[in-house]
Amino acid sequence: VGQDWLWFGRLTKTDAELQALLSDADTQFFTLTKDGRDEALLELKFTADGTCELAYFGLTPALIGSGAGRYLMNHAIRSAWARPISRFHLHTCTLDSPQALSFYVRSGFTPFKRQVEVADDPRLIDLLDKDAGAHVPTIG
Ligand SMILES: CC(C)(COP(=O)(O)OP(=O)(O)OC[C@H]1O[C@@H](n2cnc3c(N)ncnc32)[C@H](O)[C@@H]1OP(=O)(O)O)[C@@H](O)C(=O)NCCC(=O)NCCS
């Protein structure tokens, strides 16, 4: 899901750290399956202060533009508010799909903060293939 958008946060984790994430009772994971393959990722992270973060949300090219994103977002909203939370939030970034921000606004989210984050290009530190996210120039 994240290769084209240069997602790398989980690629720095060890198998044990990933297993701990998958076993966390306060985190829910969902996918959508097409032709027997998982083609989407939804991760909801609940915290003790009554918030839920839409931690990961995305479709592979096999599902983008098919209506699957709206279906999965409706599931996310229902699942988040099924618990006694008072806030449902997410982070998106300029490297994500250009459709993401308007999609989230149509889903009911309100932009409230913008910030600059600096990280190494994951293609230059061998976390992702050199040809990942080909629409984003590499500064070598
Ligand atoms: C962000 C993302 C989920 C948006 O999904 P998308 O399909 O690209 O979004 P679009 O805006 O093109 O299409 C969604 C809209 O078209 C509708 N649609 C498109 N094709 C459709 C079809 N064949 N049948 C029914 N509805 C369809 C959807 O219902 C939806 O309408 P609505 O938002 O008005 O309810 C998707 O682009 C994605 O996963 N991108 C990669 C990962 C990413 O950037 N994630 C965000 C990280 S924060």
PDB file of N, CA and C in Angstrom, residues 15-108:
ATOM      1  N   ASP A  15      10.937  -7.656  13.682  1.00  0.00           N
ATOM      2  CA  ASP A  15       9.794  -8.578  13.679  1.00  0.00           C
ATOM      3  C   ASP A  15       9.110  -8.602  15.046  1.00  0.00           C
ATOM      4  N   ALA A  16       9.899  -8.559  16.116  1.00  0.00           N
ATOM      5  CA  ALA A  16       9.312  -8.588  17.470  1.00  0.00           C
ATOM      6  C   ALA A  16       8.466  -7.339  17.719  1.00  0.00           C
ATOM      7  N   GLU A  17       8.966  -6.198  17.259  1.00  0.00           N
ATOM      8  CA  GLU A  17       8.195  -4.953  17.429  1.00  0.00           C
ATOM      9  C   GLU A  17       6.909  -5.011  16.609  1.00  0.00           C
ATOM     10  N   LEU A  18       6.994  -5.565  15.409  1.00  0.00           N
ATOM     11  CA  LEU A  18       5.781  -5.681  14.577  1.00  0.00           C
ATOM     12  C   LEU A  18       4.789  -6.643  15.218  1.00  0.00           C
ATOM     13  N   GLN A  19       5.296  -7.740  15.776  1.00  0.00           N
ATOM     14  CA  GLN A  19       4.414  -8.705  16.438  1.00  0.00           C
ATOM     15  C   GLN A  19       3.717  -8.051  17.621  1.00  0.00           C
ATOM     16  N   ALA A  20       4.448  -7.222  18.358  1.00  0.00           N
ATOM     17  CA  ALA A  20       3.853  -6.533  19.510  1.00  0.00           C
ATOM     18  C   ALA A  20       2.734  -5.599  19.035  1.00  0.00           C
ATOM     19  N   LEU A  21       2.969  -4.909  17.924  1.00  0.00           N
ATOM     20  CA  LEU A  21       1.927  -4.034  17.373  1.00  0.00           C
ATOM     21  C   LEU A  21       0.691  -4.840  17.003  1.00  0.00           C
ATOM     22  N   LEU A  22       0.913  -5.964  16.328  1.00  0.00           N
ATOM     23  CA  LEU A  22      -0.215  -6.782  15.876  1.00  0.00           C
ATOM     24  C   LEU A  22      -0.990  -7.380  17.047  1.00  0.00           C
ATOM     25  N   SER A  23      -0.305  -7.568  18.170  1.00  0.00           N
ATOM     26  CA  SER A  23      -0.942  -8.190  19.342  1.00  0.00           C
ATOM     27  C   SER A  23      -1.589  -7.172  20.266  1.00  0.00           C
ATOM     28  N   ASP A  24      -1.397  -5.891  19.994  1.00  0.00           N
ATOM     29  CA  ASP A  24      -1.890  -4.840  20.887  1.00  0.00           C
ATOM     30  C   ASP A  24      -3.428  -4.810  20.869  1.00  0.00           C
ATOM     31  N   ALA A  25      -4.023  -5.013  22.034  1.00  0.00           N
ATOM     32  CA  ALA A  25      -5.489  -5.082  22.115  1.00  0.00           C
ATOM     33  C   ALA A  25      -6.147  -3.748  21.777  1.00  0.00           C
ATOM     34  N   ASP A  26      -5.390  -2.654  21.844  1.00  0.00           N
ATOM     35  CA  ASP A  26      -5.959  -1.341  21.562  1.00  0.00           C
ATOM     36  C   ASP A  26      -5.742  -0.903  20.116  1.00  0.00           C
ATOM     37  N   THR A  27      -5.278  -1.808  19.287  1.00  0.00           N
ATOM     38  CA  THR A  27      -5.091  -1.486  17.875  1.00  0.00           C
ATOM     39  C   THR A  27      -5.869  -2.492  17.030  1.00  0.00           C
ATOM     40  N   GLN A  28      -6.588  -1.974  16.038  1.00  0.00           N
ATOM     41  CA  GLN A  28      -7.373  -2.843  15.149  1.00  0.00           C
ATOM     42  C   GLN A  28      -6.824  -2.727  13.727  1.00  0.00           C
ATOM     43  N   PHE A  29      -6.758  -3.849  13.029  1.00  0.00           N
ATOM     44  CA  PHE A  29      -6.255  -3.891  11.659  1.00  0.00           C
ATOM     45  C   PHE A  29      -7.312  -4.504  10.744  1.00  0.00           C
ATOM     46  N   PHE A  30      -7.472  -3.911   9.568  1.00  0.00           N
ATOM     47  CA  PHE A  30      -8.411  -4.443   8.571  1.00  0.00           C
ATOM     48  C   PHE A  30      -7.761  -4.362   7.192  1.00  0.00           C
ATOM     49  N   THR A  31      -8.217  -5.210   6.292  1.00  0.00           N
ATOM     50  CA  THR A  31      -7.820  -5.094   4.900  1.00  0.00           C
ATOM     51  C   THR A  31      -9.049  -5.322   4.024  1.00  0.00           C
ATOM     52  N   LEU A  32      -8.900  -5.105   2.740  1.00  0.00           N
ATOM     53  CA  LEU A  32      -9.902  -5.489   1.752  1.00  0.00           C
ATOM     54  C   LEU A  32      -9.213  -6.451   0.792  1.00  0.00           C
ATOM     55  N   THR A  33      -9.900  -7.501   0.414  1.00  0.00           N
ATOM     56  CA  THR A  33      -9.299  -8.540  -0.410  1.00  0.00           C
ATOM     57  C   THR A  33      -9.917  -8.542  -1.802  1.00  0.00           C
ATOM     58  N   LYS A  34      -9.044  -8.610  -2.812  1.00  0.00           N
ATOM     59  CA  LYS A  34      -9.529  -8.728  -4.191  1.00  0.00           C
ATOM     60  C   LYS A  34      -8.750  -9.862  -4.859  1.00  0.00           C
ATOM     61  N   ASP A  35      -9.463 -10.792  -5.464  1.00  0.00           N
ATOM     62  CA  ASP A  35      -8.832 -11.946  -6.125  1.00  0.00           C
ATOM     63  C   ASP A  35      -7.843 -12.645  -5.194  1.00  0.00           C
ATOM     64  N   GLY A  36      -8.220 -12.737  -3.916  1.00  0.00           N
ATOM     65  CA  GLY A  36      -7.393 -13.478  -2.965  1.00  0.00           C
ATOM     66  C   GLY A  36      -6.198 -12.718  -2.421  1.00  0.00           C
ATOM     67  N   ARG A  37      -6.045 -11.446  -2.827  1.00  0.00           N
ATOM     68  CA  ARG A  37      -4.897 -10.659  -2.326  1.00  0.00           C
ATOM     69  C   ARG A  37      -5.383  -9.520  -1.445  1.00  0.00           C
ATOM     70  N   ASP A  38      -4.640  -9.259  -0.384  1.00  0.00           N
ATOM     71  CA  ASP A  38      -4.943  -8.097   0.464  1.00  0.00           C
ATOM     72  C   ASP A  38      -4.537  -6.839  -0.295  1.00  0.00           C
ATOM     73  N   GLU A  39      -5.482  -5.893  -0.477  1.00  0.00           N
ATOM     74  CA  GLU A  39      -5.214  -4.723  -1.320  1.00  0.00           C
ATOM     75  C   GLU A  39      -5.488  -3.414  -0.581  1.00  0.00           C
ATOM     76  N   ALA A  40      -5.578  -3.461   0.741  1.00  0.00           N
ATOM     77  CA  ALA A  40      -5.842  -2.232   1.498  1.00  0.00           C
ATOM     78  C   ALA A  40      -5.321  -2.400   2.916  1.00  0.00           C
ATOM     79  N   LEU A  41      -5.155  -1.282   3.591  1.00  0.00           N
ATOM     80  CA  LEU A  41      -4.752  -1.318   4.997  1.00  0.00           C
ATOM     81  C   LEU A  41      -5.510  -0.244   5.760  1.00  0.00           C
ATOM     82  N   LEU A  42      -6.120  -0.659   6.845  1.00  0.00           N
ATOM     83  CA  LEU A  42      -6.739   0.261   7.802  1.00  0.00           C
ATOM     84  C   LEU A  42      -6.232  -0.124   9.185  1.00  0.00           C
ATOM     85  N   GLU A  43      -5.648   0.850   9.862  1.00  0.00           N
ATOM     86  CA  GLU A  43      -5.185   0.599  11.232  1.00  0.00           C
ATOM     87  C   GLU A  43      -5.769   1.666  12.133  1.00  0.00           C
ATOM     88  N   LEU A  44      -6.465   1.256  13.176  1.00  0.00           N
ATOM     89  CA  LEU A  44      -7.062   2.155  14.162  1.00  0.00           C
ATOM     90  C   LEU A  44      -6.361   1.951  15.489  1.00  0.00           C
ATOM     91  N   LYS A  45      -5.835   3.054  16.040  1.00  0.00           N
ATOM     92  CA  LYS A  45      -5.114   2.953  17.311  1.00  0.00           C
ATOM     93  C   LYS A  45      -5.871   3.740  18.378  1.00  0.00           C
ATOM     94  N   PHE A  46      -6.367   3.030  19.363  1.00  0.00           N
ATOM     95  CA  PHE A  46      -7.121   3.654  20.456  1.00  0.00           C
ATOM     96  C   PHE A  46      -6.169   3.948  21.611  1.00  0.00           C
ATOM     97  N   THR A  47      -6.385   5.076  22.296  1.00  0.00           N
ATOM     98  CA  THR A  47      -5.541   5.401  23.449  1.00  0.00           C
ATOM     99  C   THR A  47      -6.412   5.640  24.672  1.00  0.00           C
ATOM    100  N   ALA A  48      -5.770   5.562  25.845  1.00  0.00           N
ATOM    101  CA  ALA A  48      -6.507   5.608  27.111  1.00  0.00           C
ATOM    102  C   ALA A  48      -7.198   6.949  27.330  1.00  0.00           C
ATOM    103  N   ASP A  49      -6.725   8.001  26.651  1.00  0.00           N
ATOM    104  CA  ASP A  49      -7.341   9.320  26.847  1.00  0.00           C
ATOM    105  C   ASP A  49      -8.596   9.515  25.986  1.00  0.00           C
ATOM    106  N   GLY A  50      -9.127   8.436  25.434  1.00  0.00           N
ATOM    107  CA  GLY A  50     -10.393   8.545  24.710  1.00  0.00           C
ATOM    108  C   GLY A  50     -10.257   9.068  23.302  1.00  0.00           C
ATOM    109  N   THR A  51      -9.098   8.810  22.674  1.00  0.00           N
ATOM    110  CA  THR A  51      -8.956   9.192  21.277  1.00  0.00           C
ATOM    111  C   THR A  51      -8.694   7.952  20.436  1.00  0.00           C
ATOM    112  N   CYS A  52      -8.931   8.107  19.154  1.00  0.00           N
ATOM    113  CA  CYS A  52      -8.602   7.057  18.191  1.00  0.00           C
ATOM    114  C   CYS A  52      -7.853   7.720  17.050  1.00  0.00           C
ATOM    115  N   GLU A  53      -6.725   7.134  16.691  1.00  0.00           N
ATOM    116  CA  GLU A  53      -5.984   7.635  15.532  1.00  0.00           C
ATOM    117  C   GLU A  53      -6.185   6.691  14.350  1.00  0.00           C
ATOM    118  N   LEU A  54      -6.523   7.266  13.214  1.00  0.00           N
ATOM    119  CA  LEU A  54      -6.515   6.516  11.959  1.00  0.00           C
ATOM    120  C   LEU A  54      -5.039   6.428  11.567  1.00  0.00           C
ATOM    121  N   ALA A  55      -4.376   5.391  12.057  1.00  0.00           N
ATOM    122  CA  ALA A  55      -2.912   5.362  11.986  1.00  0.00           C
ATOM    123  C   ALA A  55      -2.413   5.053  10.573  1.00  0.00           C
ATOM    124  N   TYR A  56      -3.093   4.152   9.900  1.00  0.00           N
ATOM    125  CA  TYR A  56      -2.758   3.860   8.495  1.00  0.00           C
ATOM    126  C   TYR A  56      -4.055   3.680   7.727  1.00  0.00           C
ATOM    127  N   PHE A  57      -4.092   4.243   6.530  1.00  0.00           N
ATOM    128  CA  PHE A  57      -5.276   4.088   5.677  1.00  0.00           C
ATOM    129  C   PHE A  57      -4.810   4.165   4.230  1.00  0.00           C
ATOM    130  N   GLY A  58      -5.044   3.146   3.464  1.00  0.00           N
ATOM    131  CA  GLY A  58      -4.659   3.232   2.061  1.00  0.00           C
ATOM    132  C   GLY A  58      -5.086   2.017   1.268  1.00  0.00           C
ATOM    133  N   LEU A  59      -5.162   2.219  -0.033  1.00  0.00           N
ATOM    134  CA  LEU A  59      -5.504   1.172  -0.986  1.00  0.00           C
ATOM    135  C   LEU A  59      -4.322   0.965  -1.921  1.00  0.00           C
ATOM    136  N   THR A  60      -4.195  -0.229  -2.471  1.00  0.00           N
ATOM    137  CA  THR A  60      -3.225  -0.416  -3.549  1.00  0.00           C
ATOM    138  C   THR A  60      -3.854   0.081  -4.851  1.00  0.00           C
ATOM    139  N   PRO A  61      -3.054   0.229  -5.906  1.00  0.00           N
ATOM    140  CA  PRO A  61      -3.621   0.669  -7.191  1.00  0.00           C
ATOM    141  C   PRO A  61      -4.764  -0.230  -7.669  1.00  0.00           C
ATOM    142  N   ALA A  62      -4.818  -1.480  -7.224  1.00  0.00           N
ATOM    143  CA  ALA A  62      -5.892  -2.396  -7.642  1.00  0.00           C
ATOM    144  C   ALA A  62      -7.265  -1.900  -7.189  1.00  0.00           C
ATOM    145  N   LEU A  63      -7.325  -1.067  -6.159  1.00  0.00           N
ATOM    146  CA  LEU A  63      -8.620  -0.627  -5.614  1.00  0.00           C
ATOM    147  C   LEU A  63      -8.847   0.888  -5.691  1.00  0.00           C
ATOM    148  N   ILE A  64      -7.801   1.667  -5.927  1.00  0.00           N
ATOM    149  CA  ILE A  64      -7.982   3.123  -5.950  1.00  0.00           C
ATOM    150  C   ILE A  64      -8.976   3.509  -7.052  1.00  0.00           C
ATOM    151  N   GLY A  65      -9.900   4.402  -6.698  1.00  0.00           N
ATOM    152  CA  GLY A  65     -10.879   4.885  -7.669  1.00  0.00           C
ATOM    153  C   GLY A  65     -12.026   3.918  -7.921  1.00  0.00           C
ATOM    154  N   SER A  66     -12.200   2.919  -7.049  1.00  0.00           N
ATOM    155  CA  SER A  66     -13.261   1.923  -7.262  1.00  0.00           C
ATOM    156  C   SER A  66     -14.424   2.083  -6.304  1.00  0.00           C
ATOM    157  N   GLY A  67     -14.324   3.022  -5.378  1.00  0.00           N
ATOM    158  CA  GLY A  67     -15.331   3.140  -4.334  1.00  0.00           C
ATOM    159  C   GLY A  67     -14.935   2.395  -3.064  1.00  0.00           C
ATOM    160  N   ALA A  68     -13.851   1.622  -3.148  1.00  0.00           N
ATOM    161  CA  ALA A  68     -13.418   0.840  -1.984  1.00  0.00           C
ATOM    162  C   ALA A  68     -12.931   1.748  -0.852  1.00  0.00           C
ATOM    163  N   GLY A  69     -12.350   2.892  -1.210  1.00  0.00           N
ATOM    164  CA  GLY A  69     -11.863   3.811  -0.184  1.00  0.00           C
ATOM    165  C   GLY A  69     -13.012   4.333   0.673  1.00  0.00           C
ATOM    166  N   ARG A  70     -14.118   4.692   0.028  1.00  0.00           N
ATOM    167  CA  ARG A  70     -15.279   5.179   0.791  1.00  0.00           C
ATOM    168  C   ARG A  70     -15.820   4.069   1.685  1.00  0.00           C
ATOM    169  N   TYR A  71     -15.907   2.836   1.155  1.00  0.00           N
ATOM    170  CA  TYR A  71     -16.391   1.690   1.944  1.00  0.00           C
ATOM    171  C   TYR A  71     -15.513   1.496   3.181  1.00  0.00           C
ATOM    172  N   LEU A  72     -14.183   1.535   2.969  1.00  0.00           N
ATOM    173  CA  LEU A  72     -13.269   1.297   4.085  1.00  0.00           C
ATOM    174  C   LEU A  72     -13.319   2.447   5.087  1.00  0.00           C
ATOM    175  N   MET A  73     -13.467   3.680   4.592  1.00  0.00           N
ATOM    176  CA  MET A  73     -13.555   4.830   5.512  1.00  0.00           C
ATOM    177  C   MET A  73     -14.843   4.744   6.345  1.00  0.00           C
ATOM    178  N   ASN A  74     -15.959   4.360   5.726  1.00  0.00           N
ATOM    179  CA  ASN A  74     -17.195   4.206   6.507  1.00  0.00           C
ATOM    180  C   ASN A  74     -17.006   3.166   7.611  1.00  0.00           C
ATOM    181  N   HIS A  75     -16.283   2.102   7.283  1.00  0.00           N
ATOM    182  CA  HIS A  75     -15.998   1.075   8.296  1.00  0.00           C
ATOM    183  C   HIS A  75     -15.116   1.652   9.407  1.00  0.00           C
ATOM    184  N   ALA A  76     -14.136   2.475   9.006  1.00  0.00           N
ATOM    185  CA  ALA A  76     -13.235   3.080  10.000  1.00  0.00           C
ATOM    186  C   ALA A  76     -14.021   3.977  10.949  1.00  0.00           C
ATOM    187  N   ILE A  77     -14.890   4.809  10.402  1.00  0.00           N
ATOM    188  CA  ILE A  77     -15.659   5.753  11.226  1.00  0.00           C
ATOM    189  C   ILE A  77     -16.577   4.985  12.192  1.00  0.00           C
ATOM    190  N   ARG A  78     -17.247   3.963  11.675  1.00  0.00           N
ATOM    191  CA  ARG A  78     -18.138   3.162  12.539  1.00  0.00           C
ATOM    192  C   ARG A  78     -17.339   2.474  13.645  1.00  0.00           C
ATOM    193  N   SER A  79     -16.197   1.897  13.282  1.00  0.00           N
ATOM    194  CA  SER A  79     -15.393   1.144  14.261  1.00  0.00           C
ATOM    195  C   SER A  79     -14.808   2.077  15.317  1.00  0.00           C
ATOM    196  N   ALA A  80     -14.359   3.269  14.891  1.00  0.00           N
ATOM    197  CA  ALA A  80     -13.754   4.205  15.845  1.00  0.00           C
ATOM    198  C   ALA A  80     -14.793   4.659  16.862  1.00  0.00           C
ATOM    199  N   TRP A  81     -15.950   5.110  16.361  1.00  0.00           N
ATOM    200  CA  TRP A  81     -16.955   5.672  17.274  1.00  0.00           C
ATOM    201  C   TRP A  81     -17.754   4.601  18.002  1.00  0.00           C
ATOM    202  N   ALA A  82     -17.511   3.318  17.682  1.00  0.00           N
ATOM    203  CA  ALA A  82     -18.153   2.231  18.438  1.00  0.00           C
ATOM    204  C   ALA A  82     -17.585   2.152  19.850  1.00  0.00           C
ATOM    205  N   ARG A  83     -16.382   2.731  20.036  1.00  0.00           N
ATOM    206  CA  ARG A  83     -15.805   2.787  21.386  1.00  0.00           C
ATOM    207  C   ARG A  83     -16.060   4.180  21.960  1.00  0.00           C
ATOM    208  N   PRO A  84     -15.966   4.338  23.267  1.00  0.00           N
ATOM    209  CA  PRO A  84     -16.308   5.621  23.891  1.00  0.00           C
ATOM    210  C   PRO A  84     -15.193   6.653  23.733  1.00  0.00           C
ATOM    211  N   ILE A  85     -14.988   7.118  22.516  1.00  0.00           N
ATOM    212  CA  ILE A  85     -13.948   8.114  22.259  1.00  0.00           C
ATOM    213  C   ILE A  85     -14.579   9.494  22.123  1.00  0.00           C
ATOM    214  N   SER A  86     -13.741  10.531  22.277  1.00  0.00           N
ATOM    215  CA  SER A  86     -14.230  11.895  22.063  1.00  0.00           C
ATOM    216  C   SER A  86     -13.485  12.559  20.898  1.00  0.00           C
ATOM    217  N   ARG A  87     -12.475  11.882  20.341  1.00  0.00           N
ATOM    218  CA  ARG A  87     -11.703  12.487  19.252  1.00  0.00           C
ATOM    219  C   ARG A  87     -11.209  11.389  18.317  1.00  0.00           C
ATOM    220  N   PHE A  88     -11.337  11.625  17.008  1.00  0.00           N
ATOM    221  CA  PHE A  88     -10.865  10.702  15.974  1.00  0.00           C
ATOM    222  C   PHE A  88      -9.996  11.524  15.040  1.00  0.00           C
ATOM    223  N   HIS A  89      -8.725  11.204  14.925  1.00  0.00           N
ATOM    224  CA  HIS A  89      -7.807  12.083  14.184  1.00  0.00           C
ATOM    225  C   HIS A  89      -6.835  11.274  13.333  1.00  0.00           C
ATOM    226  N   LEU A  90      -6.123  11.977  12.464  1.00  0.00           N
ATOM    227  CA  LEU A  90      -5.153  11.314  11.591  1.00  0.00           C
ATOM    228  C   LEU A  90      -4.076  12.307  11.189  1.00  0.00           C
ATOM    229  N   HIS A  91      -2.978  11.776  10.666  1.00  0.00           N
ATOM    230  CA  HIS A  91      -1.935  12.581  10.043  1.00  0.00           C
ATOM    231  C   HIS A  91      -1.858  12.183   8.570  1.00  0.00           C
ATOM    232  N   THR A  92      -1.797  13.155   7.697  1.00  0.00           N
ATOM    233  CA  THR A  92      -1.473  12.867   6.302  1.00  0.00           C
ATOM    234  C   THR A  92      -0.308  13.773   5.943  1.00  0.00           C
ATOM    235  N   CYS A  93       0.334  13.514   4.821  1.00  0.00           N
ATOM    236  CA  CYS A  93       1.497  14.341   4.480  1.00  0.00           C
ATOM    237  C   CYS A  93       1.558  14.580   2.987  1.00  0.00           C
ATOM    238  N   THR A  94       2.412  15.515   2.604  1.00  0.00           N
ATOM    239  CA  THR A  94       2.465  15.924   1.193  1.00  0.00           C
ATOM    240  C   THR A  94       2.970  14.802   0.287  1.00  0.00           C
ATOM    241  N   LEU A  95       3.561  13.767   0.871  1.00  0.00           N
ATOM    242  CA  LEU A  95       3.995  12.637   0.044  1.00  0.00           C
ATOM    243  C   LEU A  95       2.873  11.623  -0.169  1.00  0.00           C
ATOM    244  N   ASP A  96       1.771  11.768   0.567  1.00  0.00           N
ATOM    245  CA  ASP A  96       0.640  10.861   0.370  1.00  0.00           C
ATOM    246  C   ASP A  96      -0.081  11.191  -0.935  1.00  0.00           C
ATOM    247  N   SER A  97      -1.046  10.343  -1.289  1.00  0.00           N
ATOM    248  CA  SER A  97      -1.802  10.556  -2.515  1.00  0.00           C
ATOM    249  C   SER A  97      -2.394  11.963  -2.548  1.00  0.00           C
ATOM    250  N   PRO A  98      -2.340  12.650  -3.699  1.00  0.00           N
ATOM    251  CA  PRO A  98      -2.959  13.979  -3.784  1.00  0.00           C
ATOM    252  C   PRO A  98      -4.468  13.938  -3.554  1.00  0.00           C
ATOM    253  N   GLN A  99      -5.060  12.740  -3.636  1.00  0.00           N
ATOM    254  CA  GLN A  99      -6.503  12.615  -3.372  1.00  0.00           C
ATOM    255  C   GLN A  99      -6.806  12.512  -1.883  1.00  0.00           C
ATOM    256  N   ALA A 100      -5.777  12.295  -1.060  1.00  0.00           N
ATOM    257  CA  ALA A 100      -6.031  11.938   0.337  1.00  0.00           C
ATOM    258  C   ALA A 100      -6.701  13.068   1.122  1.00  0.00           C
ATOM    259  N   LEU A 101      -6.145  14.291   1.037  1.00  0.00           N
ATOM    260  CA  LEU A 101      -6.644  15.363   1.897  1.00  0.00           C
ATOM    261  C   LEU A 101      -8.121  15.659   1.625  1.00  0.00           C
ATOM    262  N   SER A 102      -8.488  15.801   0.338  1.00  0.00           N
ATOM    263  CA  SER A 102      -9.903  16.103   0.035  1.00  0.00           C
ATOM    264  C   SER A 102     -10.797  14.918   0.409  1.00  0.00           C
ATOM    265  N   PHE A 103     -10.271  13.714   0.249  1.00  0.00           N
ATOM    266  CA  PHE A 103     -11.034  12.527   0.647  1.00  0.00           C
ATOM    267  C   PHE A 103     -11.325  12.563   2.153  1.00  0.00           C
ATOM    268  N   TYR A 104     -10.320  12.946   2.951  1.00  0.00           N
ATOM    269  CA  TYR A 104     -10.523  13.013   4.402  1.00  0.00           C
ATOM    270  C   TYR A 104     -11.500  14.140   4.765  1.00  0.00           C
ATOM    271  N   VAL A 105     -11.408  15.270   4.073  1.00  0.00           N
ATOM    272  CA  VAL A 105     -12.342  16.369   4.357  1.00  0.00           C
ATOM    273  C   VAL A 105     -13.767  15.928   4.013  1.00  0.00           C
ATOM    274  N   ARG A 106     -13.942  15.240   2.871  1.00  0.00           N
ATOM    275  CA  ARG A 106     -15.284  14.731   2.521  1.00  0.00           C
ATOM    276  C   ARG A 106     -15.757  13.689   3.523  1.00  0.00           C
ATOM    277  N   SER A 107     -14.823  13.076   4.215  1.00  0.00           N
ATOM    278  CA  SER A 107     -15.175  12.056   5.206  1.00  0.00           C
ATOM    279  C   SER A 107     -15.551  12.666   6.548  1.00  0.00           C
ATOM    280  N   GLY A 108     -15.383  14.005   6.683  1.00  0.00           N
ATOM    281  CA  GLY A 108     -15.808  14.673   7.909  1.00  0.00           C
ATOM    282  C   GLY A 108     -14.676  15.196   8.772  1.00  0.00           C
TER     283      GLY A 108
END
